[in-house]
mmCIF file of C-alpha atoms and ligand atoms in Angstrom:
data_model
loop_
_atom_site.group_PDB
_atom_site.id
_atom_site.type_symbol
_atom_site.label_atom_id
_atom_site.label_comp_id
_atom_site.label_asym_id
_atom_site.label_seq_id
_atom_site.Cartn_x
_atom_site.Cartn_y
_atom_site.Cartn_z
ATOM 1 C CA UNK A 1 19.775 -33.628 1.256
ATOM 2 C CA UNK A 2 19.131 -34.261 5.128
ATOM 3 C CA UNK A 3 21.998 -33.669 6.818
ATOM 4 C CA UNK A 4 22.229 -35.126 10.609
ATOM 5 C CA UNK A 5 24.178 -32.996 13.804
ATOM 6 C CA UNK A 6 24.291 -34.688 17.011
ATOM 7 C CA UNK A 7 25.440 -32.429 19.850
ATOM 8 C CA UNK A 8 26.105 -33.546 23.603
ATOM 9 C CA UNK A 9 23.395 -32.006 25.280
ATOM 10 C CA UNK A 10 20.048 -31.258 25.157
ATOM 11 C CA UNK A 11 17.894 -28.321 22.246
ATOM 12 C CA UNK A 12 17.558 -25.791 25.175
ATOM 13 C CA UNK A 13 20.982 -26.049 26.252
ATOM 14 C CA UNK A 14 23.289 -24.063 24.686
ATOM 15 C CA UNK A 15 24.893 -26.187 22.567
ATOM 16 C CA UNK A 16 21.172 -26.918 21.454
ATOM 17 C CA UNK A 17 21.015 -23.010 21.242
ATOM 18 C CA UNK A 18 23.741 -23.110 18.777
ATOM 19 C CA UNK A 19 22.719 -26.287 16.777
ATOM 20 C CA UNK A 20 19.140 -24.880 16.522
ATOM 21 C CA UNK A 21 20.676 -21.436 15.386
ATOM 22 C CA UNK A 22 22.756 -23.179 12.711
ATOM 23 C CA UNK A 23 20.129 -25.565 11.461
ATOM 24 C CA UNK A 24 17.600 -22.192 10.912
ATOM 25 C CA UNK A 25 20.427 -20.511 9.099
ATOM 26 C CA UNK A 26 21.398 -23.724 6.677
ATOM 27 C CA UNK A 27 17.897 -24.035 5.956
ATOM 28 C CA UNK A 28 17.137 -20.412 5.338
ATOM 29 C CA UNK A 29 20.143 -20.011 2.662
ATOM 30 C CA UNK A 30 19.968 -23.707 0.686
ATOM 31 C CA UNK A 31 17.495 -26.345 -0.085
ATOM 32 C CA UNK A 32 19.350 -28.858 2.697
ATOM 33 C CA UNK A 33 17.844 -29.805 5.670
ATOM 34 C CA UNK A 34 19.564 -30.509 8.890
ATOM 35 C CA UNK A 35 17.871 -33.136 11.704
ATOM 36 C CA UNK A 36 18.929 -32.573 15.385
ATOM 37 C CA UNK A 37 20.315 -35.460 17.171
ATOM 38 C CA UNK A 38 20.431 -33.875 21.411
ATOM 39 C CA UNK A 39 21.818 -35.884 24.118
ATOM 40 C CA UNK A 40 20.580 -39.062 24.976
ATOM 41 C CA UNK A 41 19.215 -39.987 21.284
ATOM 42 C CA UNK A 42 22.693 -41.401 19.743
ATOM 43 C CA UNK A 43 24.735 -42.285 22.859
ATOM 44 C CA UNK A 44 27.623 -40.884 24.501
ATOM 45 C CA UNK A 45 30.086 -38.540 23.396
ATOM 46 C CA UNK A 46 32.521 -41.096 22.176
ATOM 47 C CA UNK A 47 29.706 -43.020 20.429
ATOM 48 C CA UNK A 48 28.585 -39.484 18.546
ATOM 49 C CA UNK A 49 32.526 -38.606 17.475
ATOM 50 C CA UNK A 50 32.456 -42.664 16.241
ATOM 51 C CA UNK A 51 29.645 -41.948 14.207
ATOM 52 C CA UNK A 52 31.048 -38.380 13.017
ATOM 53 C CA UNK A 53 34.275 -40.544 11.692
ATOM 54 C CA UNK A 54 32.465 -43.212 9.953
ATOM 55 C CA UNK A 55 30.140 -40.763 8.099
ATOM 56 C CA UNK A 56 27.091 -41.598 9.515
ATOM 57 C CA UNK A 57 26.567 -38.296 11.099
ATOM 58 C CA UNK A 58 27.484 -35.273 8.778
ATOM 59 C CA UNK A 59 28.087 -32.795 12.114
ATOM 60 C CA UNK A 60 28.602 -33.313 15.576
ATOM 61 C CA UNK A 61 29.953 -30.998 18.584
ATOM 62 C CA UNK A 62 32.222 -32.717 20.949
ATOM 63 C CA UNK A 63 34.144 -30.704 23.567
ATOM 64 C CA UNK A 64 37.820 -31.225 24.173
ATOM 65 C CA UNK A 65 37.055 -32.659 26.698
ATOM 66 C CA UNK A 66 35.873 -36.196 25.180
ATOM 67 C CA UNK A 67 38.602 -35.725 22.475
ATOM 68 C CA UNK A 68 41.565 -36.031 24.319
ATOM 69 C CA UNK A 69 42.785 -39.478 23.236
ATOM 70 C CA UNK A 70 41.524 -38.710 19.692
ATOM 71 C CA UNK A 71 43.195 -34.918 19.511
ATOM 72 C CA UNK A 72 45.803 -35.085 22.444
ATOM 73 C CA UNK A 73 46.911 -31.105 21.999
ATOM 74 C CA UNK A 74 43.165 -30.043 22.568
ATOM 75 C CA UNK A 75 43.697 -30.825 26.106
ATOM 76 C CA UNK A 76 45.420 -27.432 26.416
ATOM 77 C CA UNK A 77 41.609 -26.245 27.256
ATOM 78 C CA UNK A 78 42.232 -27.919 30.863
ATOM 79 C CA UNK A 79 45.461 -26.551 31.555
ATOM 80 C CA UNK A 80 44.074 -24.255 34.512
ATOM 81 C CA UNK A 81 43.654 -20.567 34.404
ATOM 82 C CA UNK A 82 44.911 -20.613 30.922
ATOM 83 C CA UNK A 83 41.712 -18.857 29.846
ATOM 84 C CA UNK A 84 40.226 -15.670 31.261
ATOM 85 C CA UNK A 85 36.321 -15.646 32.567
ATOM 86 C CA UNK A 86 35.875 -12.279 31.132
ATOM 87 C CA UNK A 87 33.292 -13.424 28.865
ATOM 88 C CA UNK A 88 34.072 -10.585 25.695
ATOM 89 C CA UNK A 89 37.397 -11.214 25.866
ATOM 90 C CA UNK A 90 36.919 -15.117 25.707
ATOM 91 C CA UNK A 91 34.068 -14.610 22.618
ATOM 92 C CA UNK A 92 37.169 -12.160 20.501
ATOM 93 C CA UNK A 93 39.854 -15.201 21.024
ATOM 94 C CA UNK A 94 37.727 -17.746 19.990
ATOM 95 C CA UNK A 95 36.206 -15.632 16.988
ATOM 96 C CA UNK A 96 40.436 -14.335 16.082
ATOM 97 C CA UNK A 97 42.576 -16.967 17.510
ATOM 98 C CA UNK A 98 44.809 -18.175 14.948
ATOM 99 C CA UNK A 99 45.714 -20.865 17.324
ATOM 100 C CA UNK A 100 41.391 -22.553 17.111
ATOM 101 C CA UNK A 101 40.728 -21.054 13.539
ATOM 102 C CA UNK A 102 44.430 -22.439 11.870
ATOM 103 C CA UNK A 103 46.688 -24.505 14.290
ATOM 104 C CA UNK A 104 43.267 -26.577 15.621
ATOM 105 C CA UNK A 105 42.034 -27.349 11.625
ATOM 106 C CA UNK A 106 44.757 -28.895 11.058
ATOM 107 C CA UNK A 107 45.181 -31.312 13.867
ATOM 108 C CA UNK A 108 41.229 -32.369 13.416
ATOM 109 C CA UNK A 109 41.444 -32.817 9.820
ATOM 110 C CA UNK A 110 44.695 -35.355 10.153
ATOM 111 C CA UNK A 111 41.388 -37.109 12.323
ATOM 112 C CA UNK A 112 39.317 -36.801 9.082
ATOM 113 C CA UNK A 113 37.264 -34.097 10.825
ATOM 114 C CA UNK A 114 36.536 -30.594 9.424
ATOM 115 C CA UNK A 115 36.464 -28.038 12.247
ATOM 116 C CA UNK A 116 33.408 -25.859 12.159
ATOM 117 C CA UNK A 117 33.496 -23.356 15.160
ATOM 118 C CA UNK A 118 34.573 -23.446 18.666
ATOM 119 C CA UNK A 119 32.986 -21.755 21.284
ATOM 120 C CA UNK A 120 33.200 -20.719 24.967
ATOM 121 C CA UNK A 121 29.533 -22.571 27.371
ATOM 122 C CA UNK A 122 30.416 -20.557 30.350
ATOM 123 C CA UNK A 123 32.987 -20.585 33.502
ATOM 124 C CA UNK A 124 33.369 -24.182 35.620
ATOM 125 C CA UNK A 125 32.068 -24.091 39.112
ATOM 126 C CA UNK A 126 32.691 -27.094 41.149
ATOM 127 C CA UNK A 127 29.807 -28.731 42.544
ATOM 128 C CA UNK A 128 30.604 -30.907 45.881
ATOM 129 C CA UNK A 129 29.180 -32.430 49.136
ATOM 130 C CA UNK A 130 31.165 -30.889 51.314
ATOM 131 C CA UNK A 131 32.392 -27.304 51.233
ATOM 132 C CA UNK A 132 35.952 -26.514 49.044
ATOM 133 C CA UNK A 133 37.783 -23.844 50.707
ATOM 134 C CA UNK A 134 41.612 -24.419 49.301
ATOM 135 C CA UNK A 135 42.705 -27.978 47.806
ATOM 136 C CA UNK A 136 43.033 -29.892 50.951
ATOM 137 C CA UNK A 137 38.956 -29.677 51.291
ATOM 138 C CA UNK A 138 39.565 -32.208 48.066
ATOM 139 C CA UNK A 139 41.505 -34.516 49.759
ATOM 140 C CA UNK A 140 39.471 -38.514 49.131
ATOM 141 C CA UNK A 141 36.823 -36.291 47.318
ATOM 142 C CA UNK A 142 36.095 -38.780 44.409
ATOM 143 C CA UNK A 143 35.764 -35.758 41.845
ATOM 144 C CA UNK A 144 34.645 -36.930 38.106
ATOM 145 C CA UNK A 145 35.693 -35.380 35.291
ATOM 146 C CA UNK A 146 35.459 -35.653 32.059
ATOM 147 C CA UNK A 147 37.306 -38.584 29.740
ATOM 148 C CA UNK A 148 40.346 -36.230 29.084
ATOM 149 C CA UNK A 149 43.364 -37.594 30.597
ATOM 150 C CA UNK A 150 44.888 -33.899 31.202
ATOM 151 C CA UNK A 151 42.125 -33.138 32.967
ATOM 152 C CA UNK A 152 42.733 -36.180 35.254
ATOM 153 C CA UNK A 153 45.891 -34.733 35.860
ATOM 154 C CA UNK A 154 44.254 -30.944 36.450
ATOM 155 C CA UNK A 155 42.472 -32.458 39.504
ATOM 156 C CA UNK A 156 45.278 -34.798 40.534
ATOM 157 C CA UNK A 157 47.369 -31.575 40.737
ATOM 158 C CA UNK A 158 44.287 -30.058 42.978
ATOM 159 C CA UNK A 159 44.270 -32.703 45.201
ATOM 160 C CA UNK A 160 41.368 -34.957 44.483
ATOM 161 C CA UNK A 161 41.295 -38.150 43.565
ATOM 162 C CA UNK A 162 39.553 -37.995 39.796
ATOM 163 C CA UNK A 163 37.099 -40.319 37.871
ATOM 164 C CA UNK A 164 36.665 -39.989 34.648
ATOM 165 C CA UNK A 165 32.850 -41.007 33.750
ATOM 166 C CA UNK A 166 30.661 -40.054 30.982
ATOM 167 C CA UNK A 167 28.350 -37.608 31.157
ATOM 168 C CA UNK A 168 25.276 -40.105 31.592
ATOM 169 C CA UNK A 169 26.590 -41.186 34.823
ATOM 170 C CA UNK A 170 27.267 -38.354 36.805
ATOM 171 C CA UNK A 171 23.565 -37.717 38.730
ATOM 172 C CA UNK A 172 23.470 -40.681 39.582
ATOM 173 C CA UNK A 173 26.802 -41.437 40.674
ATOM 174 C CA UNK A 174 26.787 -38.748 43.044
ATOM 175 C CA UNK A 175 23.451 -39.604 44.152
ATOM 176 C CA UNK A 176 24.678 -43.242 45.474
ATOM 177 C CA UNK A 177 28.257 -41.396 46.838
ATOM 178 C CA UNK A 178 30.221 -43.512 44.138
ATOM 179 C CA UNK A 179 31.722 -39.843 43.842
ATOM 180 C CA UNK A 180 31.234 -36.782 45.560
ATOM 181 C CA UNK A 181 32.071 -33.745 42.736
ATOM 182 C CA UNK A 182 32.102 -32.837 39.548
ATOM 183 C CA UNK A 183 32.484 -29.551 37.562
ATOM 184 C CA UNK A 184 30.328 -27.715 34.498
ATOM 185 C CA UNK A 185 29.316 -24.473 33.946
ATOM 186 C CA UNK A 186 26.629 -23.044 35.989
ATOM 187 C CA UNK A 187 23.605 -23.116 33.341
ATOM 188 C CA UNK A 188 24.010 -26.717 33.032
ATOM 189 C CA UNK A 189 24.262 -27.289 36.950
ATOM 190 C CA UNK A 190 20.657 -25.881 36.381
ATOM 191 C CA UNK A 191 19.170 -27.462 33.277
ATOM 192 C CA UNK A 192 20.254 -31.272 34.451
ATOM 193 C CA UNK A 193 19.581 -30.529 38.160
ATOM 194 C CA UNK A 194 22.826 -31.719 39.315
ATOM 195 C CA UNK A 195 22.080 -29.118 42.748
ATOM 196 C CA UNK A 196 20.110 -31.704 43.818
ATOM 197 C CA UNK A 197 22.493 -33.917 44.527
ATOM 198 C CA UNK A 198 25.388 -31.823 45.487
ATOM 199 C CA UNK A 199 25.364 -28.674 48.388
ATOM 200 C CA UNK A 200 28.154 -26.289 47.439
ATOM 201 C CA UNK A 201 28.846 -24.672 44.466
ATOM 202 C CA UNK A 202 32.483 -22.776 44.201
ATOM 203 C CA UNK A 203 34.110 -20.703 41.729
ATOM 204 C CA UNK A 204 37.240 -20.903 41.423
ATOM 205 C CA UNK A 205 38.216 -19.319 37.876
ATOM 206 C CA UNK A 206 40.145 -22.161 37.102
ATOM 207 C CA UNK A 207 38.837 -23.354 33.568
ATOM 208 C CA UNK A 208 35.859 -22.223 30.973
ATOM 209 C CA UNK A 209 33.740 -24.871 29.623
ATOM 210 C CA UNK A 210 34.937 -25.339 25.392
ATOM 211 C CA UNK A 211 33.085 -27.222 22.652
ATOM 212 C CA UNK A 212 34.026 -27.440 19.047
ATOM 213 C CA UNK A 213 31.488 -28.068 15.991
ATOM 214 C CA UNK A 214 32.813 -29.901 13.555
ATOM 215 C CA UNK A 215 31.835 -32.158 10.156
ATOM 216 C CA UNK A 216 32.882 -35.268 8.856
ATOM 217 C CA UNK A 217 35.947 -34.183 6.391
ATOM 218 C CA UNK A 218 35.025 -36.539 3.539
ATOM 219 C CA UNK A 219 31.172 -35.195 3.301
ATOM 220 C CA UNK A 220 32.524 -31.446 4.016
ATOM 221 C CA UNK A 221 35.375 -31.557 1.334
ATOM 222 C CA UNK A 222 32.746 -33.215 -0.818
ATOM 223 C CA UNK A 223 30.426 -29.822 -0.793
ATOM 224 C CA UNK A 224 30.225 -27.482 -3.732
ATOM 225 C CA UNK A 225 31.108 -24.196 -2.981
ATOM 226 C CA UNK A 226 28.384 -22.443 -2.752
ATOM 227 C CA UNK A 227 27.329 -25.590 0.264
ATOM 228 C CA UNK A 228 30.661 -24.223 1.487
ATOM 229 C CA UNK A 229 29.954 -21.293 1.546
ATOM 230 C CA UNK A 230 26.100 -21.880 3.549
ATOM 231 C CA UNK A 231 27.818 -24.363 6.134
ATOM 232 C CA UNK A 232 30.697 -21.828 6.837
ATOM 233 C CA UNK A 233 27.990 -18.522 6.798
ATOM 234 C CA UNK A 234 25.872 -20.600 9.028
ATOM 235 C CA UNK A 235 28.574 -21.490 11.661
ATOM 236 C CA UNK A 236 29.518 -17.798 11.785
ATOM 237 C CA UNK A 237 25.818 -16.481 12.854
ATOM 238 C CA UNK A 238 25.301 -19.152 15.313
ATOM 239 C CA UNK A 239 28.925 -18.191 17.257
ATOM 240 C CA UNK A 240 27.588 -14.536 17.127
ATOM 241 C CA UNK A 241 23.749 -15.974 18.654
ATOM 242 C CA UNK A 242 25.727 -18.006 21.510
ATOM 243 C CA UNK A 243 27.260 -15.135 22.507
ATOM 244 C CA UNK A 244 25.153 -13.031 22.625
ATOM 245 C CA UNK A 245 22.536 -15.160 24.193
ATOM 246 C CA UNK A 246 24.921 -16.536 27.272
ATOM 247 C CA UNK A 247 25.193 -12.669 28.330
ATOM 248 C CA UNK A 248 24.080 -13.196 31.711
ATOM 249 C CA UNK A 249 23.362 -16.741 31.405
ATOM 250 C CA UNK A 250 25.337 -18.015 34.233
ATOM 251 C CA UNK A 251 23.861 -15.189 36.826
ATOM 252 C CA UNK A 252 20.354 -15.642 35.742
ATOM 253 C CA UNK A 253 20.490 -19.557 36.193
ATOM 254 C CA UNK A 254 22.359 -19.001 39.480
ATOM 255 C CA UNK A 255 19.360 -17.266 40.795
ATOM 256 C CA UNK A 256 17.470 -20.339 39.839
ATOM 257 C CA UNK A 257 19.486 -22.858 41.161
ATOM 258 C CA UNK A 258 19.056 -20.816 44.340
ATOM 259 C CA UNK A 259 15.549 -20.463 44.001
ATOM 260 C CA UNK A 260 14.961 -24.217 43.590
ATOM 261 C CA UNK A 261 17.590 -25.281 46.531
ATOM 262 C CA UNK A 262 17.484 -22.000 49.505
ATOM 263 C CA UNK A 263 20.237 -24.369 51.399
ATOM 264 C CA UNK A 264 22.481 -24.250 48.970
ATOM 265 C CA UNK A 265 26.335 -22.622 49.476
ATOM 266 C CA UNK A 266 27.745 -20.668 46.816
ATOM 267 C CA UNK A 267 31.215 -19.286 47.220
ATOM 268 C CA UNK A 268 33.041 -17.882 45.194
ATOM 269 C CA UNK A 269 36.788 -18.146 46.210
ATOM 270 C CA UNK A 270 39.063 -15.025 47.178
ATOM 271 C CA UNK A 271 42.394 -14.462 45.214
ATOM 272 C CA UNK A 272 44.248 -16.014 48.567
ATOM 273 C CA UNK A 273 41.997 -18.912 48.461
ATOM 274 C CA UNK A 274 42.735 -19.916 44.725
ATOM 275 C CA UNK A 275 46.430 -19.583 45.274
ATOM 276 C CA UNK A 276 47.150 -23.248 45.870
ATOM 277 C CA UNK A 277 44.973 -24.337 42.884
ATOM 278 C CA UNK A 278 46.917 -21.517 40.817
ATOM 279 C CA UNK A 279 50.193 -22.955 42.011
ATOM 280 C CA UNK A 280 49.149 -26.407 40.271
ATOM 281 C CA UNK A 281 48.759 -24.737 36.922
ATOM 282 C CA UNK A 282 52.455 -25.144 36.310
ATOM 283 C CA UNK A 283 52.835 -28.651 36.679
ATOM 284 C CA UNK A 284 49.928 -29.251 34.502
ATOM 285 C CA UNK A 285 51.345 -27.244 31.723
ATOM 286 C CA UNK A 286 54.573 -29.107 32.218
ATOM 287 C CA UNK A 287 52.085 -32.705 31.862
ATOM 288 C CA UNK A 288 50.538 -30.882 29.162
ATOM 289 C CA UNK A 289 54.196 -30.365 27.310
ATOM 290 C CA UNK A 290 54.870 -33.902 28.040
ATOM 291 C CA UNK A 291 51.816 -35.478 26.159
ATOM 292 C CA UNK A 292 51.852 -33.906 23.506
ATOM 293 C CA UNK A 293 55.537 -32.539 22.539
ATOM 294 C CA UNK A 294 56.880 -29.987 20.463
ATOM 295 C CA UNK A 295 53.313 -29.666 18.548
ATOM 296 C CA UNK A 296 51.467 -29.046 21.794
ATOM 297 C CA UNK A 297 54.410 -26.700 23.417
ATOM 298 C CA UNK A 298 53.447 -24.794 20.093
ATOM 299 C CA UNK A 299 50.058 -24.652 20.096
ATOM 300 C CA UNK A 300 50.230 -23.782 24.100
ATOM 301 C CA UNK A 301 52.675 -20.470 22.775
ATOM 302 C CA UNK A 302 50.488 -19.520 19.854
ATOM 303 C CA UNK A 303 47.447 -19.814 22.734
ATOM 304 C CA UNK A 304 49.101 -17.421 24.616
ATOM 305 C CA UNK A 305 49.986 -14.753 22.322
ATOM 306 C CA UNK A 306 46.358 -14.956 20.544
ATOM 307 C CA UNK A 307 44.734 -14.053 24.694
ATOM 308 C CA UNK A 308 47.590 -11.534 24.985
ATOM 309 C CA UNK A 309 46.284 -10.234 21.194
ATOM 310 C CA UNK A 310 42.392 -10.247 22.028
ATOM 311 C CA UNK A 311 42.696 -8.275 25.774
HETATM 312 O O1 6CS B 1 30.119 -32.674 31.801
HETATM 313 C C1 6CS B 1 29.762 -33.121 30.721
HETATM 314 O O2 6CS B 1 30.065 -34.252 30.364
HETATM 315 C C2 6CS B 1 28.858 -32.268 29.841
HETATM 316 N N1 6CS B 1 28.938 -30.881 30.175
HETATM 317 C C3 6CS B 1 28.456 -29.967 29.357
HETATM 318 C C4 6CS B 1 28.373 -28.542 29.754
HETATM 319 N N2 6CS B 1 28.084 -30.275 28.127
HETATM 320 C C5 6CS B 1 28.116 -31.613 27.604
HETATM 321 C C6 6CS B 1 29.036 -32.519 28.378
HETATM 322 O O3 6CS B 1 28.795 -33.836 28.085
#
């Protein structure tokens, strides 16, 4: 059989890294064959989870943060400074967590979805036009974000005034002003060249960029189980692959960023300087509680105590 995985960006990005990884490894152990979809060839996000649902697509990685309506308590992902940046620590929770490995199967197969694997893409930097110092420097910044109504909130909480796009319209929104910041993980601020239209990049530790593989439930409970058996082996070696290959990653691709654009400012903020965009992490915990109830209050506890487990 061919099987088809659409992912949300492009082969040389790292969830291409991973969906290249996977494809090799299902094709190495079984007679199946498994055709890329990148960004771009399907549609948006939304249009690839659509697909996913309906059965047309067998695989598909979606981040959290396009499957907020769908999955409201994987929004937890955007409460801020819920996750660390140390990179180890981040690649033991999300290979132990019961909280992603248990709690988050069950809430995306009730959405007919079998969750695969999900995996850390790096620490969010803002990217602006004008320099972010503390949260008033976001004050009528028109900052997008992805369609993930928590994450709305996140930036509400910061100060800005957010805009949730899709991906496809964030160059050139921000090259016509229409906004004036977004955030993503540094490798990708390279690969799609959003430095070009943007001048300051800042780190503020707030939030590490998530994605989560998944298959259609129907086709995946369908498998024998030796298919099972390849699908799940497969997912396992391209987790350990990512990881190892973003060692560095975001440094290395820094360098480039500066390489290509001398004039641009990178800051990375001091513990003082972060303290007012700490200080909104309660309030979006307590929006977090609010959306999604006793379920997500749980899932935000068993979160915790996983982190607190994998130090
Ligand atoms: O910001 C976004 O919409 C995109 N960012 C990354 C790192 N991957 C895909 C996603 O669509």
């Amino acid at each position: 059989d061919t099987w088809k995985y659409a992912f949300e960006e492009s082969l040389t990005e790292v969830q291409g890294v991973y969906a290249t990884k996977f494809k090799e490894e299902v094709e190495k152990n079984s007679d199946h064959e498994i055709q890329l979809f990148p960004y771009g060839t399907l549609g948006e996000s939304a249009d690839l989870m659509e697909q996913t649902q309906a059965g047309i697509l067998q695989f598909v990685d979606q981040s959290p943060g396009f499957t907020g309506a769908l999955i409201p308590e994987a929004q937890v992902f955007f409460v801020p400074y819920l996750l660390p940046t140390d990179q180890e620590h981040l690649a033991r929770f999300f290979r132990e967590s019961k909280a992603i490995n248990e709690d988050f199967k069950e809430l995306y197969a009730e959405q007919g979805l079998e969750l695969l694997q999900m995996f850390p893409e790096g620490e969010v930097a803002m990217t602006t036009k004008q320099p972010v110092n503390s949260c008033e420097d976001l004050d009528e910044v028109k900052f997008r974000v992805m369609t993930n109504p928590l994450l709305v909130e996140a930036y509400k909480a910061f100060g800005a005034t957010p805009t949730p796009l899709p991906w496809g319209e964030v160059y050139g929104s921000l090259q016509t002003n229409i906004i004036q910041g977004q955030e993503n993980p540094t490798f990708f601020l390279y690969s799609t060249k959003l430095y070009e239209v943007t001048d300051y990049i800042t780190y503020t530790g707030h939030s590490n960029f998530t994605t989560a593989v998944m298959a259609n439930k129907e086709f995946y409970d369908g498998l024998s189980d030796a298919d099972k058996k390849v699908v799940q082996d497969a997912t396992k070696a391209a987790y350990e692959h990512i990881v190892v290959y973003q060692e560095g990653l975001a440094q290395q691709e820094l360098e480039k960023i500066k390489q290509a654009k001398p004039s641009m400012t990178v800051t990375v903020l001091s513990e003082d300087q972060r303290s007012c965009f700490k200080n909104a992490a309660g309030d979006v915990e307590a929006k977090f509680i609010e959306m999604t109830g006793d379920r997500g209050a749980a899932i935000l506890k068993q979160f915790k105590a996983d982190l607190a487990a994998t130090k």
